[in-house]
């Protein structure tokens, strides 16, 4: 807990909270005070605000408080909780327009586009001059229309590959292009990578021809990889594990400055992706990481995240591109020295899942709503034993006993995952056997968290953690292509 959160906790303890529980006349006043503190916590980028809203709801529940807590959950990608709170807000006030917008945002994130469209349509009707409402309505309408059209014309044959439709020879390079170029054989070299780094830092774009060439070659390589990659780290060799970087390109470069650039002697695993949230910056980071991957597979090894799906692509304005096809072939897990399993989300609804089962997963598809692949991408740890419903609406929450059984069945030491913002960039749970690492500091320029990465050695897999703060970056608004949280703010 940060010092700010400790201070907020003291405020709660010193308030008339208990009195309000027994004196209904004071309940509304105390609830309003807590709501004001929560709103201020949001302005100060605190992750503690949903706790304050929860305290206020406990005293004097109403539509505004449930709607505000839904907003807080949306920011943390707890879409299941956000949807539930939006529904509760509408139970208290069926005309509360913000609750319709929150419900639509959660439905959109969960891929329930028709339900989201109904809510966006209502919001647009009530608030015809609101630009955010109009934009989200049109985005959602476009997705629903496309899905209906595809269903209407669908045939049994497999969808055409985007890769097979790309004609590299037809893409000309303009005379005024001054950026990096592939070698005569169309391959990525170390010199190309160094030139590209400087080029991207100056916010310039790699030429489309080279971008397509690289992606097509990477796709070919991804197709040769299994769903679970086994990695052998030799004795004394250092190995780095990174979590979600969420398209924060300049923070990615900072990792390389702190820990050294990828090389045969300094390999990185995972970058437990989540490419999507910054569409403009993401393409820089995606190409930079994938090119490193292609330049030397032993330097950077990539792993799919829950955002590398068509549903999340649609939500964040990143669909209809070759990237979508490449994402389908990203591996699901890495197993390091037969002792450490690395995935994006978490563990499973069954106790008998083996590494063999994970290897057998057919990953070349859009992630389903349930099953092993979905749980690997979406699940989260919980402090109590057992399993419970997911706060995200997909996957599940699993306790220390689930982790212990899984490790015992598969003869593993611990698991590493990402998927959640952590204030220090990492968190040890389940008797230090379930480790979360999150590598995007000050996530979306609002959360105030640190980022972190893990280093281990081939003969010593005890994790060593390095935390760091965000670095300056160009004024590109985070989530610029995903405005689903922006409308109306808090009350």
CSV table of C-alpha atoms in Angstrom, one decimal:
chain,number,residue,atom,x,y,z
A,1,UNK,CA,0.0,0.0,0.0
A,2,UNK,CA,1.4,3.4,-0.9
A,3,UNK,CA,1.7,6.3,1.6
A,4,UNK,CA,-1.2,8.0,-0.1
A,5,UNK,CA,-3.4,4.9,0.4
A,6,UNK,CA,-2.2,4.6,4.1
A,7,UNK,CA,-3.3,8.2,4.6
A,8,UNK,CA,-6.7,7.5,3.0
A,9,UNK,CA,-7.1,4.4,5.3
A,10,UNK,CA,-6.4,6.6,8.4
A,11,UNK,CA,-9.0,9.0,7.1
A,12,UNK,CA,-11.5,6.2,6.9
A,13,UNK,CA,-10.7,5.0,10.4
A,14,UNK,CA,-11.0,8.5,11.9
A,15,UNK,CA,-14.3,9.2,10.1
A,16,UNK,CA,-17.7,8.7,11.5
A,17,UNK,CA,-18.0,5.4,9.6
A,18,UNK,CA,-19.2,3.3,12.5
A,19,UNK,CA,-21.6,6.0,13.7
A,20,UNK,CA,-23.1,6.3,10.2
A,21,UNK,CA,-23.9,2.6,10.2
A,22,UNK,CA,-26.0,3.1,13.3
A,23,UNK,CA,-27.3,6.6,12.5
A,24,UNK,CA,-29.1,6.6,9.1
A,25,UNK,CA,-29.4,10.4,9.2
A,26,UNK,CA,-25.6,10.6,8.9
A,27,UNK,CA,-25.1,7.9,6.4
A,28,UNK,CA,-25.6,10.0,3.3
A,29,UNK,CA,-23.2,12.7,4.6
A,30,UNK,CA,-20.4,10.2,5.3
A,31,UNK,CA,-21.0,8.4,2.0
A,32,UNK,CA,-20.7,11.7,0.2
A,33,UNK,CA,-17.4,12.4,2.0
A,34,UNK,CA,-16.0,9.0,1.0
A,35,UNK,CA,-17.1,9.6,-2.6
A,36,UNK,CA,-15.3,12.9,-2.6
A,37,UNK,CA,-12.2,11.2,-1.3
A,38,UNK,CA,-12.5,8.5,-4.0
A,39,UNK,CA,-12.8,11.1,-6.7
A,40,UNK,CA,-9.8,12.9,-5.4
A,41,UNK,CA,-7.9,9.6,-5.3
A,42,UNK,CA,-8.7,9.2,-8.9
A,43,UNK,CA,-7.3,12.6,-9.7
A,44,UNK,CA,-4.1,11.6,-7.8
A,45,UNK,CA,-3.8,8.3,-9.8
A,46,UNK,CA,-4.5,6.1,-6.7
A,47,UNK,CA,-5.5,2.5,-7.2
A,48,UNK,CA,-7.4,2.7,-3.9
A,49,UNK,CA,-10.5,4.5,-5.1
A,50,UNK,CA,-12.7,1.4,-5.6
A,51,UNK,CA,-12.1,0.6,-1.9
A,52,UNK,CA,-13.4,4.0,-1.0
A,53,UNK,CA,-16.4,3.6,-3.2
A,54,UNK,CA,-17.1,0.2,-1.6
A,55,UNK,CA,-17.1,1.8,1.9
A,56,UNK,CA,-19.5,4.5,0.7
A,57,UNK,CA,-21.7,1.8,-0.9
A,58,UNK,CA,-21.7,-0.1,2.4
A,59,UNK,CA,-23.1,2.9,4.2
A,60,UNK,CA,-25.5,4.5,1.7
A,61,UNK,CA,-25.7,2.7,-1.7
A,62,UNK,CA,-26.9,4.6,-4.7
A,63,UNK,CA,-26.6,4.7,-8.5
A,64,UNK,CA,-23.8,7.3,-8.6
A,65,UNK,CA,-21.6,5.2,-6.3
A,66,UNK,CA,-22.1,2.0,-8.2
A,67,UNK,CA,-21.5,3.8,-11.5
A,68,UNK,CA,-18.3,5.4,-10.2
A,69,UNK,CA,-17.0,2.1,-8.8
A,70,UNK,CA,-17.9,0.5,-12.2
A,71,UNK,CA,-15.6,3.2,-13.8
A,72,UNK,CA,-12.8,2.3,-11.4
A,73,UNK,CA,-13.2,-1.4,-12.3
A,74,UNK,CA,-13.1,-0.6,-16.0
A,75,UNK,CA,-9.8,1.2,-15.5
A,76,UNK,CA,-8.4,-2.0,-14.0
A,77,UNK,CA,-9.9,-4.2,-16.7
A,78,UNK,CA,-12.2,-5.9,-14.1
A,79,UNK,CA,-14.9,-6.1,-16.7
A,80,UNK,CA,-17.1,-8.6,-14.9
A,81,UNK,CA,-17.2,-6.5,-11.7
A,82,UNK,CA,-17.7,-3.3,-13.8
A,83,UNK,CA,-20.7,-4.9,-15.6
A,84,UNK,CA,-22.2,-6.0,-12.3
A,85,UNK,CA,-21.9,-2.6,-10.7
A,86,UNK,CA,-23.4,-0.8,-13.8
A,87,UNK,CA,-26.4,-3.1,-13.5
A,88,UNK,CA,-26.7,-2.4,-9.8
A,89,UNK,CA,-26.6,1.4,-10.6
A,90,UNK,CA,-29.5,0.9,-12.9
A,91,UNK,CA,-31.5,-1.0,-10.3
A,92,UNK,CA,-31.2,2.1,-8.1
A,93,UNK,CA,-31.9,4.6,-10.9
A,94,UNK,CA,-33.1,3.2,-14.2
A,95,UNK,CA,-32.7,6.6,-15.8
A,96,UNK,CA,-29.1,7.2,-14.7
A,97,UNK,CA,-27.4,7.7,-18.1
A,98,UNK,CA,-23.8,7.2,-16.9
A,99,UNK,CA,-24.7,3.7,-15.8
A,100,UNK,CA,-25.8,2.8,-19.3
A,101,UNK,CA,-22.5,4.0,-20.6
A,102,UNK,CA,-20.5,2.0,-18.1
A,103,UNK,CA,-22.6,-1.1,-18.9
A,104,UNK,CA,-22.0,-0.6,-22.6
A,105,UNK,CA,-18.2,-0.2,-22.0
A,106,UNK,CA,-18.1,-3.5,-20.0
A,107,UNK,CA,-20.2,-5.3,-22.6
A,108,UNK,CA,-18.0,-4.0,-25.3
A,109,UNK,CA,-14.8,-5.3,-23.6
A,110,UNK,CA,-16.4,-8.7,-23.1
A,111,UNK,CA,-17.4,-9.0,-26.8
A,112,UNK,CA,-21.1,-8.6,-26.2
A,113,UNK,CA,-21.5,-6.1,-29.0
A,114,UNK,CA,-25.2,-6.3,-29.6
A,115,UNK,CA,-26.0,-5.6,-25.9
A,116,UNK,CA,-23.4,-2.8,-25.9
A,117,UNK,CA,-24.9,-1.3,-29.0
A,118,UNK,CA,-28.3,-1.1,-27.4
A,119,UNK,CA,-26.9,0.8,-24.4
A,120,UNK,CA,-24.8,3.2,-26.6
A,121,UNK,CA,-27.9,3.8,-28.7
A,122,UNK,CA,-29.8,4.8,-25.6
A,123,UNK,CA,-27.0,7.1,-24.4
A,124,UNK,CA,-26.8,8.7,-27.9
A,125,UNK,CA,-30.5,9.3,-27.9
A,126,UNK,CA,-30.5,11.0,-24.5
A,127,UNK,CA,-27.3,12.9,-25.1
A,128,UNK,CA,-27.4,13.7,-28.9
A,129,UNK,CA,-24.7,16.3,-28.7
A,130,UNK,CA,-22.1,14.2,-26.8
A,131,UNK,CA,-19.2,13.4,-29.1
A,132,UNK,CA,-17.9,10.4,-27.0
A,133,UNK,CA,-21.3,8.8,-27.1
A,134,UNK,CA,-21.6,9.3,-30.8
A,135,UNK,CA,-18.1,7.9,-31.5
A,136,UNK,CA,-18.6,4.8,-29.4
A,137,UNK,CA,-22.1,4.2,-30.9
A,138,UNK,CA,-20.6,4.3,-34.4
A,139,UNK,CA,-17.7,2.1,-33.5
A,140,UNK,CA,-19.9,-0.5,-31.9
A,141,UNK,CA,-22.5,-0.3,-34.7
A,142,UNK,CA,-19.7,-0.9,-37.3
A,143,UNK,CA,-18.6,-4.1,-35.4
A,144,UNK,CA,-22.1,-5.4,-35.1
A,145,UNK,CA,-22.9,-4.7,-38.8
A,146,UNK,CA,-19.7,-6.4,-39.9
A,147,UNK,CA,-20.3,-9.5,-37.7
A,148,UNK,CA,-23.9,-9.8,-39.1
A,149,UNK,CA,-22.6,-9.4,-42.6
A,150,UNK,CA,-19.9,-12.1,-42.1
A,151,UNK,CA,-22.4,-14.5,-40.6
A,152,UNK,CA,-24.8,-13.9,-43.6
A,153,UNK,CA,-22.2,-14.6,-46.2
A,154,UNK,CA,-20.2,-17.2,-44.3
A,155,UNK,CA,-19.3,-20.5,-46.0
A,156,UNK,CA,-17.7,-23.6,-44.7
A,157,UNK,CA,-14.3,-22.9,-46.2
A,158,UNK,CA,-11.6,-21.4,-44.0
A,159,UNK,CA,-11.2,-17.7,-43.9
A,160,UNK,CA,-8.6,-16.4,-46.4
A,161,UNK,CA,-5.2,-15.6,-44.9
A,162,UNK,CA,-4.4,-11.9,-44.9
A,163,UNK,CA,-0.7,-12.9,-45.4
A,164,UNK,CA,-1.5,-14.6,-48.7
A,165,UNK,CA,-3.1,-11.5,-50.0
A,166,UNK,CA,-0.1,-9.2,-49.5
A,167,UNK,CA,1.8,-8.4,-52.6
A,168,UNK,CA,5.2,-7.0,-51.5
A,169,UNK,CA,6.3,-6.3,-55.0
A,170,UNK,CA,3.5,-3.9,-55.6
A,171,UNK,CA,4.5,-1.7,-52.7
A,172,UNK,CA,6.9,1.0,-53.9
A,173,UNK,CA,9.4,2.9,-51.8
A,174,UNK,CA,9.1,6.6,-52.3
A,175,UNK,CA,12.3,8.5,-53.2
A,176,UNK,CA,12.0,10.8,-50.2
A,177,UNK,CA,12.0,7.8,-47.7
A,178,UNK,CA,15.1,8.2,-45.5
A,179,UNK,CA,14.4,5.5,-43.0
A,180,UNK,CA,16.1,2.1,-42.3
A,181,UNK,CA,16.0,-0.6,-45.0
A,182,UNK,CA,16.3,-4.4,-44.8
A,183,UNK,CA,19.4,-5.9,-46.3
A,184,UNK,CA,19.6,-7.2,-49.9
A,185,UNK,CA,18.0,-10.5,-48.9
A,186,UNK,CA,15.2,-8.8,-47.0
A,187,UNK,CA,16.5,-9.7,-43.6
A,188,UNK,CA,16.7,-7.9,-40.3
A,189,UNK,CA,20.3,-7.1,-39.2
A,190,UNK,CA,21.8,-5.6,-36.1
A,191,UNK,CA,22.6,-2.5,-38.0
A,192,UNK,CA,18.9,-2.3,-39.1
A,193,UNK,CA,17.8,-2.6,-35.5
A,194,UNK,CA,20.0,0.2,-34.2
A,195,UNK,CA,18.9,2.5,-37.0
A,196,UNK,CA,15.3,1.7,-36.4
A,197,UNK,CA,15.6,2.4,-32.7
A,198,UNK,CA,16.7,6.0,-33.4
A,199,UNK,CA,14.1,6.3,-36.1
A,200,UNK,CA,11.3,5.3,-33.8
A,201,UNK,CA,12.5,7.4,-30.9
A,202,UNK,CA,12.1,10.4,-33.3
A,203,UNK,CA,8.5,9.2,-33.9
A,204,UNK,CA,9.1,8.3,-37.5
A,205,UNK,CA,7.5,5.4,-39.3
A,206,UNK,CA,9.1,2.4,-40.9
A,207,UNK,CA,8.1,2.1,-44.5
A,208,UNK,CA,5.1,-0.1,-45.1
A,209,UNK,CA,7.0,-2.4,-47.5
A,210,UNK,CA,9.6,-3.4,-44.9
A,211,UNK,CA,6.9,-3.7,-42.2
A,212,UNK,CA,5.0,-6.2,-44.2
A,213,UNK,CA,8.1,-8.1,-45.1
A,214,UNK,CA,9.1,-8.4,-41.5
A,215,UNK,CA,5.6,-9.5,-40.4
A,216,UNK,CA,5.3,-12.1,-43.1
A,217,UNK,CA,8.7,-13.6,-42.1
A,218,UNK,CA,7.8,-13.5,-38.4
A,219,UNK,CA,4.5,-15.2,-39.2
A,220,UNK,CA,6.3,-18.0,-40.9
A,221,UNK,CA,8.6,-18.4,-37.9
A,222,UNK,CA,5.6,-18.3,-35.4
A,223,UNK,CA,4.0,-21.1,-37.3
A,224,UNK,CA,6.9,-23.4,-36.5
A,225,UNK,CA,6.6,-22.9,-32.7
A,226,UNK,CA,4.6,-25.0,-30.2
A,227,UNK,CA,2.0,-23.6,-27.8
A,228,UNK,CA,4.4,-24.2,-24.9
A,229,UNK,CA,8.0,-23.3,-25.5
A,230,UNK,CA,10.7,-25.0,-23.4
A,231,UNK,CA,13.6,-22.7,-22.6
A,232,UNK,CA,17.0,-23.9,-21.3
A,233,UNK,CA,19.0,-21.3,-19.5
A,234,UNK,CA,22.6,-22.5,-19.0
A,235,UNK,CA,24.4,-22.2,-15.6
A,236,UNK,CA,25.6,-18.7,-14.8
A,237,UNK,CA,23.5,-17.2,-17.7
A,238,UNK,CA,21.3,-14.3,-16.8
A,239,UNK,CA,17.7,-14.4,-18.1
A,240,UNK,CA,15.1,-11.6,-17.9
A,241,UNK,CA,11.3,-11.9,-17.6
A,242,UNK,CA,9.1,-8.9,-18.4
A,243,UNK,CA,5.4,-8.5,-18.0
A,244,UNK,CA,2.8,-6.4,-19.8
A,245,UNK,CA,4.3,-3.3,-21.5
A,246,UNK,CA,1.0,-2.2,-23.1
A,247,UNK,CA,2.6,-0.4,-26.0
A,248,UNK,CA,4.6,2.0,-23.8
A,249,UNK,CA,7.5,2.2,-26.2
A,250,UNK,CA,9.7,4.6,-24.3
A,251,UNK,CA,9.3,2.6,-21.1
A,252,UNK,CA,10.3,-0.4,-23.1
A,253,UNK,CA,13.5,1.4,-24.2
A,254,UNK,CA,14.1,2.3,-20.6
A,255,UNK,CA,14.1,-1.4,-19.6
A,256,UNK,CA,16.8,-1.9,-22.2
A,257,UNK,CA,18.8,1.0,-20.8
A,258,UNK,CA,18.5,-0.3,-17.2
A,259,UNK,CA,19.0,-4.0,-18.0
A,260,UNK,CA,21.0,-3.9,-21.3
A,261,UNK,CA,19.7,-4.5,-24.8
A,262,UNK,CA,18.7,-8.0,-25.9
A,263,UNK,CA,21.6,-10.1,-27.0
A,264,UNK,CA,22.8,-13.7,-26.9
A,265,UNK,CA,24.3,-13.0,-23.5
A,266,UNK,CA,21.3,-11.0,-22.3
A,267,UNK,CA,18.1,-12.8,-23.5
A,268,UNK,CA,14.6,-11.7,-22.6
A,269,UNK,CA,11.6,-13.9,-22.3
A,270,UNK,CA,7.9,-13.2,-22.6
A,271,UNK,CA,7.2,-9.5,-22.8
A,272,UNK,CA,3.9,-11.0,-21.8
A,273,UNK,CA,2.5,-8.9,-24.5
A,274,UNK,CA,-0.7,-6.9,-24.4
A,275,UNK,CA,0.4,-4.9,-27.4
A,276,UNK,CA,-2.9,-3.1,-28.0
A,277,UNK,CA,-3.7,0.0,-25.9
A,278,UNK,CA,-1.7,2.6,-27.7
A,279,UNK,CA,-2.4,2.3,-31.4
A,280,UNK,CA,0.1,4.9,-32.6
A,281,UNK,CA,2.9,3.9,-30.3
A,282,UNK,CA,2.1,0.2,-30.3
A,283,UNK,CA,3.2,-0.3,-33.8
A,284,UNK,CA,6.6,1.0,-32.9
A,285,UNK,CA,6.9,-1.3,-29.9
A,286,UNK,CA,5.4,-4.3,-31.7
A,287,UNK,CA,7.8,-4.0,-34.6
A,288,UNK,CA,10.7,-3.3,-32.3
A,289,UNK,CA,10.1,-6.4,-30.3
A,290,UNK,CA,9.1,-8.6,-33.2
A,291,UNK,CA,12.1,-7.5,-35.2
A,292,UNK,CA,14.4,-8.3,-32.2
A,293,UNK,CA,12.6,-11.7,-32.1
A,294,UNK,CA,13.2,-12.3,-35.7
A,295,UNK,CA,16.8,-11.0,-35.7
A,296,UNK,CA,17.7,-13.6,-33.1
A,297,UNK,CA,15.1,-15.9,-31.6
A,298,UNK,CA,17.5,-16.5,-28.6
A,299,UNK,CA,17.4,-12.7,-27.7
A,300,UNK,CA,13.7,-12.0,-27.3
A,301,UNK,CA,11.0,-14.6,-26.9
A,302,UNK,CA,7.4,-13.4,-27.1
A,303,UNK,CA,4.2,-14.7,-25.5
A,304,UNK,CA,0.6,-13.9,-26.2
A,305,UNK,CA,-1.6,-11.7,-23.8
A,306,UNK,CA,-5.3,-11.4,-23.4
A,307,UNK,CA,-5.3,-8.2,-25.6
A,308,UNK,CA,-4.0,-10.1,-28.7
A,309,UNK,CA,-7.5,-11.1,-29.8
A,310,UNK,CA,-10.0,-9.9,-32.3
A,311,UNK,CA,-12.4,-8.7,-29.5
A,312,UNK,CA,-9.7,-6.6,-27.8
A,313,UNK,CA,-8.4,-5.4,-31.2
A,314,UNK,CA,-11.9,-4.2,-32.1
A,315,UNK,CA,-12.3,-2.5,-28.7
A,316,UNK,CA,-9.0,-0.6,-29.1
A,317,UNK,CA,-9.3,0.2,-32.8
A,318,UNK,CA,-6.6,-2.2,-34.0
A,319,UNK,CA,-8.5,-4.6,-36.3
A,320,UNK,CA,-8.3,-5.5,-40.0
A,321,UNK,CA,-4.5,-5.7,-40.1
A,322,UNK,CA,-1.9,-8.4,-40.6
A,323,UNK,CA,-1.0,-8.1,-36.9
A,324,UNK,CA,-4.3,-9.9,-36.1
A,325,UNK,CA,-3.2,-13.0,-38.0
A,326,UNK,CA,0.3,-12.9,-36.5
A,327,UNK,CA,-1.1,-12.7,-33.0
A,328,UNK,CA,-3.0,-15.9,-33.6
A,329,UNK,CA,0.3,-17.8,-33.8
A,330,UNK,CA,1.9,-16.4,-30.7
A,331,UNK,CA,2.9,-19.1,-28.1
A,332,UNK,CA,0.8,-19.4,-24.9
A,333,UNK,CA,3.4,-20.3,-22.3
A,334,UNK,CA,7.1,-20.7,-21.6
A,335,UNK,CA,8.7,-23.2,-19.3
A,336,UNK,CA,12.1,-22.2,-18.1
A,337,UNK,CA,14.6,-25.0,-17.1
A,338,UNK,CA,11.6,-27.3,-16.4
A,339,UNK,CA,11.0,-25.3,-13.2
A,340,UNK,CA,9.3,-22.0,-14.0
A,341,UNK,CA,6.1,-21.6,-16.0
A,342,UNK,CA,5.4,-18.2,-17.5
A,343,UNK,CA,2.0,-17.2,-18.9
A,344,UNK,CA,-0.1,-14.1,-19.2
A,345,UNK,CA,-3.1,-14.7,-16.9
A,346,UNK,CA,-3.2,-17.7,-14.6
A,347,UNK,CA,-4.3,-21.2,-13.7
A,348,UNK,CA,-7.2,-23.4,-14.4
A,349,UNK,CA,-10.7,-24.6,-13.3
A,350,UNK,CA,-9.4,-28.2,-13.1
A,351,UNK,CA,-6.6,-29.6,-10.8
A,352,UNK,CA,-5.2,-32.2,-13.2
A,353,UNK,CA,-3.9,-29.9,-16.0
A,354,UNK,CA,-0.4,-30.9,-17.1
A,355,UNK,CA,2.2,-29.3,-19.3
A,356,UNK,CA,1.3,-31.9,-21.9
A,357,UNK,CA,-2.2,-30.6,-21.9
A,358,UNK,CA,-1.0,-27.1,-22.5
A,359,UNK,CA,1.2,-28.2,-25.3
A,360,UNK,CA,-1.8,-29.8,-27.0
A,361,UNK,CA,-3.9,-26.6,-27.0
A,362,UNK,CA,-4.8,-25.5,-30.5
A,363,UNK,CA,-3.9,-21.8,-30.2
A,364,UNK,CA,-4.3,-20.8,-33.8
A,365,UNK,CA,-7.8,-19.3,-33.4
A,366,UNK,CA,-9.5,-16.5,-31.5
A,367,UNK,CA,-9.3,-17.1,-27.8
A,368,UNK,CA,-12.5,-18.8,-26.6
A,369,UNK,CA,-14.6,-17.6,-23.7
A,370,UNK,CA,-13.8,-20.8,-21.6
A,371,UNK,CA,-11.4,-23.6,-21.5
A,372,UNK,CA,-7.6,-23.9,-20.9
A,373,UNK,CA,-6.6,-21.2,-23.4
A,374,UNK,CA,-9.1,-18.7,-22.0
A,375,UNK,CA,-8.0,-19.4,-18.4
A,376,UNK,CA,-4.3,-19.0,-19.3
A,377,UNK,CA,-5.0,-15.6,-20.7
A,378,UNK,CA,-7.6,-14.2,-18.2
A,379,UNK,CA,-7.4,-15.8,-14.8
A,380,UNK,CA,-6.1,-14.1,-11.6
A,381,UNK,CA,-4.9,-15.3,-8.2
A,382,UNK,CA,-6.9,-14.7,-5.1
A,383,UNK,CA,-5.7,-14.9,-1.4
A,384,UNK,CA,-8.2,-17.5,-0.2
A,385,UNK,CA,-8.1,-21.2,-1.1
A,386,UNK,CA,-10.4,-22.5,-3.8
A,387,UNK,CA,-11.7,-20.9,-6.9
A,388,UNK,CA,-14.2,-18.1,-7.5
A,389,UNK,CA,-15.9,-16.2,-10.3
A,390,UNK,CA,-13.6,-13.9,-12.3
A,391,UNK,CA,-13.8,-10.2,-11.6
A,392,UNK,CA,-13.1,-9.8,-15.4
A,393,UNK,CA,-16.1,-11.8,-16.6
A,394,UNK,CA,-13.7,-14.3,-18.3
A,395,UNK,CA,-11.5,-16.9,-16.7
A,396,UNK,CA,-11.6,-17.4,-12.9
A,397,UNK,CA,-9.8,-16.5,-9.7
A,398,UNK,CA,-7.7,-19.3,-8.1
A,399,UNK,CA,-6.3,-19.7,-4.6
A,400,UNK,CA,-3.0,-20.8,-3.1
A,401,UNK,CA,-4.1,-24.4,-2.9
A,402,UNK,CA,-4.8,-24.4,-6.7
A,403,UNK,CA,-1.3,-23.1,-7.3
A,404,UNK,CA,0.3,-25.7,-5.0
A,405,UNK,CA,-1.5,-28.6,-6.6
A,406,UNK,CA,-0.6,-27.4,-10.1
A,407,UNK,CA,3.1,-27.0,-9.2
A,408,UNK,CA,3.2,-30.4,-7.6
A,409,UNK,CA,1.5,-32.2,-10.5
A,410,UNK,CA,4.0,-30.6,-13.0
A,411,UNK,CA,7.1,-30.6,-10.7
A,412,UNK,CA,7.5,-26.8,-11.0
A,413,UNK,CA,8.9,-24.3,-8.5
A,414,UNK,CA,6.7,-21.3,-9.3
A,415,UNK,CA,4.6,-19.6,-11.9
A,416,UNK,CA,5.1,-16.1,-13.3
A,417,UNK,CA,2.2,-14.1,-14.8
A,418,UNK,CA,1.3,-10.5,-15.6
A,419,UNK,CA,-2.2,-9.2,-16.4
A,420,UNK,CA,-2.6,-6.9,-13.3
A,421,UNK,CA,-1.3,-3.5,-12.4
A,422,UNK,CA,0.8,-3.7,-9.2
A,423,UNK,CA,2.0,-0.6,-7.4
A,424,UNK,CA,5.6,-1.7,-7.2
A,425,UNK,CA,5.5,-3.4,-10.5
A,426,UNK,CA,5.4,-6.9,-9.0
A,427,UNK,CA,3.7,-8.9,-6.3
A,428,UNK,CA,4.4,-12.3,-4.6
A,429,UNK,CA,1.4,-14.4,-3.7
A,430,UNK,CA,0.5,-17.9,-2.8
A,431,UNK,CA,3.6,-18.4,-0.5
A,432,UNK,CA,5.8,-16.7,-3.2
A,433,UNK,CA,4.8,-19.4,-5.7
A,434,UNK,CA,2.6,-17.2,-7.9
A,435,UNK,CA,4.5,-14.1,-9.0
A,436,UNK,CA,2.9,-11.1,-10.9
A,437,UNK,CA,5.2,-8.8,-12.9
A,438,UNK,CA,3.8,-5.8,-14.7
A,439,UNK,CA,6.2,-3.8,-16.8
A,440,UNK,CA,4.2,-0.7,-17.8
A,441,UNK,CA,4.9,2.1,-15.3
A,442,UNK,CA,2.2,4.7,-14.7
A,443,UNK,CA,-0.2,2.6,-16.8
A,444,UNK,CA,-2.1,4.7,-19.3
A,445,UNK,CA,-0.5,7.8,-17.7
A,446,UNK,CA,-3.0,7.5,-14.9
A,447,UNK,CA,-2.3,4.7,-12.5
A,448,UNK,CA,0.9,6.0,-10.8
A,449,UNK,CA,2.4,2.5,-10.5
A,450,UNK,CA,6.0,1.4,-11.0
A,451,UNK,CA,7.0,-1.1,-13.6
A,452,UNK,CA,9.2,-4.1,-12.9
A,453,UNK,CA,11.1,-7.0,-14.5
A,454,UNK,CA,12.5,-10.2,-13.1
A,455,UNK,CA,16.0,-11.6,-13.5
A,456,UNK,CA,17.0,-15.2,-12.9
A,457,UNK,CA,20.1,-17.4,-13.6
A,458,UNK,CA,20.4,-20.8,-15.1
A,459,UNK,CA,21.8,-22.3,-11.9
A,460,UNK,CA,19.7,-20.0,-9.5
A,461,UNK,CA,16.1,-19.4,-10.4
A,462,UNK,CA,15.4,-17.4,-7.3
A,463,UNK,CA,13.7,-14.3,-8.8
A,464,UNK,CA,15.4,-10.9,-8.4
A,465,UNK,CA,13.1,-7.9,-9.0
A,466,UNK,CA,13.9,-4.4,-10.4
A,467,UNK,CA,11.3,-1.7,-10.2
A,468,UNK,CA,11.4,1.6,-12.1
A,469,UNK,CA,9.3,4.6,-12.8
A,470,UNK,CA,7.8,5.9,-16.0
A,471,UNK,CA,9.9,8.0,-18.4
A,472,UNK,CA,8.8,11.0,-20.4
A,473,UNK,CA,7.2,10.3,-23.8
A,474,UNK,CA,5.7,12.3,-26.6
A,475,UNK,CA,2.3,13.8,-26.0
A,476,UNK,CA,0.3,10.9,-27.4
A,477,UNK,CA,-2.9,10.4,-25.4
A,478,UNK,CA,-3.1,6.9,-24.0
A,479,UNK,CA,-6.1,4.9,-25.1
A,480,UNK,CA,-6.6,7.5,-27.9
A,481,UNK,CA,-8.3,4.8,-30.0
A,482,UNK,CA,-10.4,3.4,-27.1
A,483,UNK,CA,-12.4,6.2,-25.5
A,484,UNK,CA,-14.8,3.9,-23.8
A,485,UNK,CA,-13.8,5.2,-20.3
A,486,UNK,CA,-13.8,8.9,-21.1
A,487,UNK,CA,-17.5,9.9,-21.2
A,488,UNK,CA,-18.9,11.8,-18.2
A,489,UNK,CA,-16.0,11.0,-15.8
A,490,UNK,CA,-16.9,10.6,-12.2
A,491,UNK,CA,-19.7,12.1,-10.1
